[in-house]
Coordinates of C-alpha atoms in Angstrom, one line a residue:
M1 CA -29.3 65.1 24.5
E2 CA -31.2 65.1 21.4
V3 CA -30.4 68.4 18.8
T4 CA -33.1 69.1 16.6
P5 CA -31.6 70.7 13.5
N6 CA -35.1 71.0 11.8
H7 CA -36.3 74.2 11.8
T8 CA -40.2 74.7 11.1
Q9 CA -41.8 76.6 13.3
T10 CA -42.5 80.2 11.5
V11 CA -41.6 83.0 13.8
T12 CA -42.3 86.5 13.8
G13 CA -39.6 88.8 15.2
W14 CA -37.6 92.0 14.6
A15 CA -34.2 91.9 13.5
A16 CA -31.3 94.3 12.1
M17 CA -30.2 93.8 9.0
N18 CA -27.0 96.2 8.8
E19 CA -25.0 98.9 10.8
S20 CA -27.8 100.9 10.4
G21 CA -28.8 100.8 14.2
K22 CA -32.5 100.0 13.4
V23 CA -34.5 96.4 13.4
E24 CA -37.4 95.6 11.1
P25 CA -39.9 93.0 10.9
F26 CA -38.6 89.6 10.4
I27 CA -40.0 86.2 9.4
F28 CA -37.7 83.2 10.3
K29 CA -37.8 79.5 11.9
R30 CA -37.2 77.7 15.1
R31 CA -36.5 74.7 15.7
E32 CA -39.5 71.9 16.8
N33 CA -39.8 71.7 20.3
G34 CA -37.1 68.8 21.3
V35 CA -37.4 66.0 24.2
D36 CA -35.6 68.4 26.5
D37 CA -37.1 71.7 25.3
V38 CA -39.5 74.1 26.5
T39 CA -41.6 76.4 24.0
I40 CA -42.4 79.9 25.2
K41 CA -45.0 82.5 24.1
V42 CA -43.0 85.3 24.5
Q43 CA -44.5 88.3 26.3
Y44 CA -42.1 90.8 27.4
C45 CA -38.2 91.3 26.5
G46 CA -36.0 93.7 27.9
M47 CA -34.0 96.1 25.9
C48 CA -30.2 96.4 27.1
H49 CA -27.5 98.3 26.3
T50 CA -25.8 95.4 24.5
D51 CA -28.6 94.9 22.1
L52 CA -27.9 98.7 20.4
H53 CA -23.9 97.5 20.7
F54 CA -25.0 94.3 18.6
I55 CA -27.0 95.6 16.3
Q56 CA -24.5 98.7 15.1
N57 CA -21.7 95.8 15.4
D58 CA -19.7 98.0 17.7
W59 CA -17.5 94.7 18.5
G60 CA -17.0 93.7 15.4
I61 CA -19.1 90.2 15.7
T62 CA -22.4 91.0 14.8
M63 CA -24.2 88.2 12.6
Y64 CA -26.7 89.2 10.7
P65 CA -29.5 89.2 10.4
L66 CA -30.1 90.0 14.2
V67 CA -33.0 89.6 16.3
P68 CA -31.9 90.8 19.4
G69 CA -33.3 90.4 23.4
H70 CA -31.8 88.3 26.1
E71 CA -34.2 89.8 29.2
I72 CA -37.4 87.3 28.2
T73 CA -40.5 86.7 30.1
G74 CA -43.3 84.7 28.7
V75 CA -45.8 81.6 29.0
V76 CA -44.6 78.1 28.7
T77 CA -46.7 76.3 25.9
K78 CA -45.2 73.1 25.1
V79 CA -42.3 71.1 27.0
G80 CA -40.6 67.9 25.9
T81 CA -40.8 64.5 27.3
N82 CA -37.7 64.6 29.4
V83 CA -38.9 68.2 31.1
S84 CA -39.8 67.5 34.6
G85 CA -39.4 70.8 35.6
F86 CA -42.0 73.2 33.9
K87 CA -45.5 72.9 32.6
V88 CA -47.7 74.6 30.2
G89 CA -49.0 78.0 31.7
D90 CA -45.8 78.1 33.7
R91 CA -44.3 81.8 34.1
V92 CA -40.9 81.6 33.0
G93 CA -38.0 83.4 31.6
V94 CA -34.6 83.5 29.5
G95 CA -31.5 85.2 30.2
C96 CA -28.2 85.8 28.0
I97 CA -27.4 82.4 27.8
S98 CA -29.1 79.3 25.8
A99 CA -26.4 76.7 25.7
S100 CA -23.2 75.3 27.3
C101 CA -21.0 72.4 27.0
L102 CA -22.4 70.8 30.5
D103 CA -19.7 69.1 31.1
C104 CA -16.9 71.5 31.8
E105 CA -16.1 72.1 35.7
H106 CA -18.0 75.7 35.4
C107 CA -21.0 73.6 33.8
R108 CA -21.1 71.4 36.8
R109 CA -20.6 74.4 39.6
S110 CA -23.7 75.9 37.1
E111 CA -21.4 78.7 36.1
E112 CA -22.5 78.2 32.6
N113 CA -21.7 81.5 31.4
Y114 CA -18.2 81.2 31.9
C115 CA -18.0 77.8 29.8
D116 CA -15.9 77.9 27.0
K117 CA -18.6 77.1 24.9
V118 CA -21.1 79.0 26.0
T119 CA -23.7 80.2 23.4
L120 CA -25.5 83.6 23.8
T121 CA -29.3 83.9 23.5
Y122 CA -28.4 85.6 20.2
N123 CA -26.0 86.4 17.8
G124 CA -24.8 82.9 19.4
I125 CA -24.0 79.2 17.5
F126 CA -26.2 76.5 18.9
W127 CA -25.6 72.9 19.4
D128 CA -27.3 72.4 15.8
G129 CA -25.1 74.7 14.3
S130 CA -27.5 77.3 13.6
V131 CA -27.3 81.2 15.1
T132 CA -29.4 81.5 18.0
Y133 CA -32.1 84.7 17.9
G134 CA -33.0 86.3 21.0
G135 CA -36.1 87.6 22.4
Y136 CA -37.4 90.5 20.1
S137 CA -40.0 87.9 18.9
N138 CA -43.2 86.1 19.7
M139 CA -41.9 82.6 20.4
L140 CA -39.0 80.9 21.6
V141 CA -37.4 77.4 22.2
A142 CA -35.7 77.1 24.8
N143 CA -33.2 74.0 26.3
K144 CA -34.6 73.2 29.7
R145 CA -31.4 74.0 31.5
F146 CA -31.2 77.6 30.9
V147 CA -35.1 78.5 31.5
V148 CA -36.0 79.9 35.0
R149 CA -39.2 80.5 36.7
I150 CA -40.4 83.9 37.6
P151 CA -42.1 84.1 41.2
H152 CA -45.7 84.4 40.9
N153 CA -45.6 88.1 42.6
L154 CA -43.6 89.7 40.1
P155 CA -45.0 91.2 36.8
L156 CA -43.8 89.7 33.8
D157 CA -42.6 92.8 32.3
A158 CA -40.8 94.3 35.3
A159 CA -39.5 91.6 35.9
A160 CA -37.8 91.0 32.3
P161 CA -34.6 93.1 32.5
L162 CA -33.7 90.8 36.0
L163 CA -32.9 88.4 33.4
C164 CA -29.6 90.5 32.9
A165 CA -29.6 93.9 34.9
G166 CA -30.4 92.3 38.0
I167 CA -28.3 88.7 37.9
T168 CA -25.7 91.3 36.3
V169 CA -25.1 93.1 39.4
Y170 CA -26.4 90.4 42.0
S171 CA -23.6 88.1 41.2
P172 CA -21.0 89.9 42.2
M173 CA -22.6 91.6 45.4
K174 CA -23.0 87.5 46.5
Q175 CA -19.3 87.2 45.2
H176 CA -17.8 89.6 47.3
G177 CA -19.9 89.5 50.3
M178 CA -21.9 92.5 49.8
L179 CA -25.6 90.8 50.0
K180 CA -24.8 91.5 54.1
S181 CA -26.5 94.2 56.4
G182 CA -24.0 96.9 58.0
G183 CA -21.7 97.3 54.8
S184 CA -21.5 100.6 52.7
L185 CA -21.8 100.4 48.6
G186 CA -21.2 102.9 45.9
V187 CA -22.8 102.5 42.7
V188 CA -21.4 104.1 39.8
G189 CA -24.1 105.1 37.4
L190 CA -27.9 105.3 37.8
G191 CA -29.0 103.5 34.7
G192 CA -30.8 100.1 34.1
L193 CA -28.2 98.0 36.0
G194 CA -27.8 100.5 38.8
H195 CA -30.7 101.3 39.4
V196 CA -31.2 97.5 40.5
A197 CA -27.9 97.2 42.4
V198 CA -29.6 100.5 44.8
K199 CA -32.6 98.2 45.2
F200 CA -30.5 95.2 46.0
A201 CA -28.3 97.0 48.4
K202 CA -31.1 98.8 50.1
A203 CA -32.9 95.4 50.8
F204 CA -29.8 94.0 52.2
G205 CA -29.3 96.3 54.6
L206 CA -26.3 98.3 53.2
R207 CA -25.3 102.0 53.0
V208 CA -25.9 103.1 49.7
T209 CA -23.8 105.9 47.9
V210 CA -24.7 107.0 44.0
I211 CA -21.8 108.5 42.2
S212 CA -23.0 110.4 39.2
T213 CA -22.0 112.6 36.7
S214 CA -25.5 113.9 36.5
P215 CA -26.6 116.2 39.6
A216 CA -30.0 115.9 38.2
K217 CA -30.4 112.5 39.5
E218 CA -30.2 113.1 43.0
R219 CA -33.7 113.4 43.9
E220 CA -34.3 110.0 42.1
A221 CA -31.6 108.3 44.0
R222 CA -32.6 110.1 47.4
E223 CA -36.4 110.0 47.3
R224 CA -37.3 106.9 44.9
L225 CA -34.8 104.6 45.2
K226 CA -33.8 105.7 49.1
A227 CA -30.2 105.8 48.6
D228 CA -28.3 107.7 51.6
D229 CA -25.5 109.7 49.8
F230 CA -25.3 111.0 46.2
I231 CA -21.8 112.2 44.6
V232 CA -21.5 113.7 41.5
S233 CA -18.5 112.3 40.2
T234 CA -16.9 115.6 38.5
N235 CA -17.4 117.9 41.9
Q236 CA -13.6 117.3 43.3
K237 CA -15.1 118.7 46.7
Q238 CA -18.1 116.0 47.1
M239 CA -15.5 113.2 46.0
Q240 CA -12.5 114.1 48.5
A241 CA -15.5 114.5 51.2
M242 CA -15.9 110.7 50.5
T243 CA -12.4 109.8 50.6
R244 CA -11.8 106.0 52.2
S245 CA -15.8 105.8 53.1
L246 CA -17.1 102.7 51.1
D247 CA -16.2 98.9 51.6
Y248 CA -17.4 98.2 48.1
I249 CA -18.1 99.8 44.6
I250 CA -20.4 98.5 41.5
D251 CA -19.2 100.3 38.4
T252 CA -22.3 100.0 35.9
V253 CA -20.7 102.7 33.4
S254 CA -20.3 102.0 29.9
A255 CA -18.4 104.7 28.9
K256 CA -14.9 105.2 28.9
H257 CA -13.6 106.9 32.2
S258 CA -10.9 106.7 34.7
L259 CA -10.9 104.7 37.8
G260 CA -8.4 106.4 39.9
P261 CA -10.8 109.0 41.4
I262 CA -13.7 106.2 42.2
L263 CA -11.0 104.1 43.8
E264 CA -9.9 106.9 46.0
L265 CA -13.4 106.4 47.4
L266 CA -12.6 103.3 49.0
K267 CA -11.6 101.9 52.3
V268 CA -8.2 100.2 52.6
N269 CA -8.9 96.8 51.4
G270 CA -12.2 97.5 49.5
K271 CA -13.1 96.0 46.7
L272 CA -14.3 97.9 42.9
V273 CA -16.1 95.6 40.3
L274 CA -16.6 96.4 36.6
V275 CA -19.9 95.2 35.4
A276 CA -20.2 97.4 32.2
A277 CA -18.3 96.8 29.1
P278 CA -17.1 100.1 27.3
D279 CA -16.0 99.9 23.9
Q280 CA -12.6 101.4 24.9
P281 CA -10.6 100.8 27.9
V282 CA -11.3 102.3 31.0
E283 CA -8.0 104.2 32.8
L284 CA -6.5 102.5 35.6
P285 CA -4.1 104.4 37.7
S286 CA -2.0 102.0 39.9
F287 CA -1.1 104.5 42.8
P288 CA -4.9 104.0 44.4
L289 CA -4.5 100.3 44.3
I290 CA -0.8 99.9 45.9
F291 CA -1.5 102.7 48.6
G292 CA -5.1 101.7 49.3
K293 CA -4.4 97.6 49.0
R294 CA -7.7 98.0 46.9
T295 CA -8.8 95.3 44.5
V296 CA -10.5 95.6 40.9
S297 CA -12.5 92.5 39.4
G298 CA -14.6 92.2 36.9
S299 CA -17.8 89.8 36.6
M300 CA -20.4 89.0 33.7
T301 CA -24.0 87.6 33.8
G302 CA -24.2 84.5 36.7
G303 CA -25.1 81.0 36.1
L304 CA -28.6 79.6 36.0
K305 CA -28.4 78.1 39.1
E306 CA -27.7 81.7 40.5
T307 CA -30.3 83.6 38.0
Q308 CA -32.7 81.4 40.1
E309 CA -31.6 82.4 43.2
M310 CA -31.9 86.0 42.4
L311 CA -35.3 86.0 40.9
D312 CA -36.3 84.2 44.3
V313 CA -34.8 87.0 46.3
C314 CA -36.6 89.3 44.3
G315 CA -40.2 87.9 44.8
E316 CA -39.3 87.9 48.6
H317 CA -38.1 91.4 48.9
N318 CA -40.6 92.5 45.9
I319 CA -37.9 93.5 43.7
T320 CA -38.5 94.5 40.0
C321 CA -37.0 96.9 37.6
D322 CA -38.2 100.4 36.9
I323 CA -39.4 100.3 33.2
E324 CA -41.1 102.3 30.5
L325 CA -43.1 99.7 28.4
V326 CA -42.9 100.0 24.6
S327 CA -44.9 98.4 21.9
T328 CA -43.1 96.7 19.1
D329 CA -43.7 99.7 16.5
R330 CA -41.7 101.6 18.8
I331 CA -38.7 99.5 19.4
N332 CA -36.8 101.5 16.8
E333 CA -37.6 104.7 18.4
A334 CA -37.1 103.3 22.0
L335 CA -33.3 102.4 20.5
A336 CA -32.6 105.6 19.8
R337 CA -33.3 107.0 23.1
L338 CA -31.6 104.0 24.2
A339 CA -28.2 105.4 22.7
R340 CA -29.0 108.9 24.4
N341 CA -29.4 107.2 27.6
D342 CA -32.5 108.7 27.7
V343 CA -34.8 105.8 29.9
R344 CA -35.5 105.6 33.2
Y345 CA -34.3 103.1 33.6
R346 CA -35.2 100.2 31.2
F347 CA -37.1 99.8 28.1
V348 CA -39.3 96.6 27.8
I349 CA -41.2 95.4 24.3
N350 CA -45.0 94.7 25.0
I351 CA -44.1 91.7 22.4
G352 CA -47.5 90.0 23.4
G353 CA -49.6 92.8 23.3
N354 CA -50.8 92.2 26.5
S355 CA -51.7 94.9 28.9
K356 CA -50.3 93.1 32.1
L357 CA -49.2 89.5 33.2

């Protein structure tokens, strides 16, 4: 594989320079398109809650300046001589991963996300030793292995968050057998990840219960997303009424909370999957596990083969994210609102300035 350390292409982006929680215009260099690379004119980039954690250095691992963004869609403008799967003009996306070792057991199974040497699309160290910069920028150079095709019927703006939120919920749903008709799924939290989980579940014929701390979200859950049931998690009567009623639960809440009451909603042998990353440990009492023979597991973003599969499923069922489009001069306003969870359900930055693609 060719490594091209020369960064000569000037790029306009938006970067966090410190822990202030804000970004500012930032000019930087990207590498020239190598033989295995695809150059992409970025049109849209989703804003993930992870971006906020990195911008504020909540996990203590941020390398400034930081150009966030790992829900990237755009159009191919150049391909390397070794690239056969993409051509100029193709509608493509890049998600959370920009590199991996390509040779370990996980990479050979297209589970690049679990490779020990996985490189994130931003705040990672690339093969040539440079720090990766993400999709809050007008151009991206990506290795062909880490680029996916966007189905022709999906708009690039509403498809962008699928590159993170979509695959993050699709992967555990597939792994644990949830993508089949007749089962019952609880979705904890009706945000960026949660609303996509509901859409997948309804497309595959599951009975869906939304579990939320906000009674105000019931109408949205039932009428717009077609959830079958809604539980206010702080209402003990409602929670008790649904005891042992669910086959599966996907927990999308990124704040500290107890899993005990949620586990009681599962049937015997039920499965709970954590897909969010709270900055403090969740509470996991043992009794609901022991007396219900229940399983708690975690899942992160999927590999590239699975990501392409997820996008194709979205194309088949016309599944996109509910978004609010923001211009580049409103990124900081959107970040502030994101910190307050004031979005239904995903912000997407209109990087290219196009009205619709």
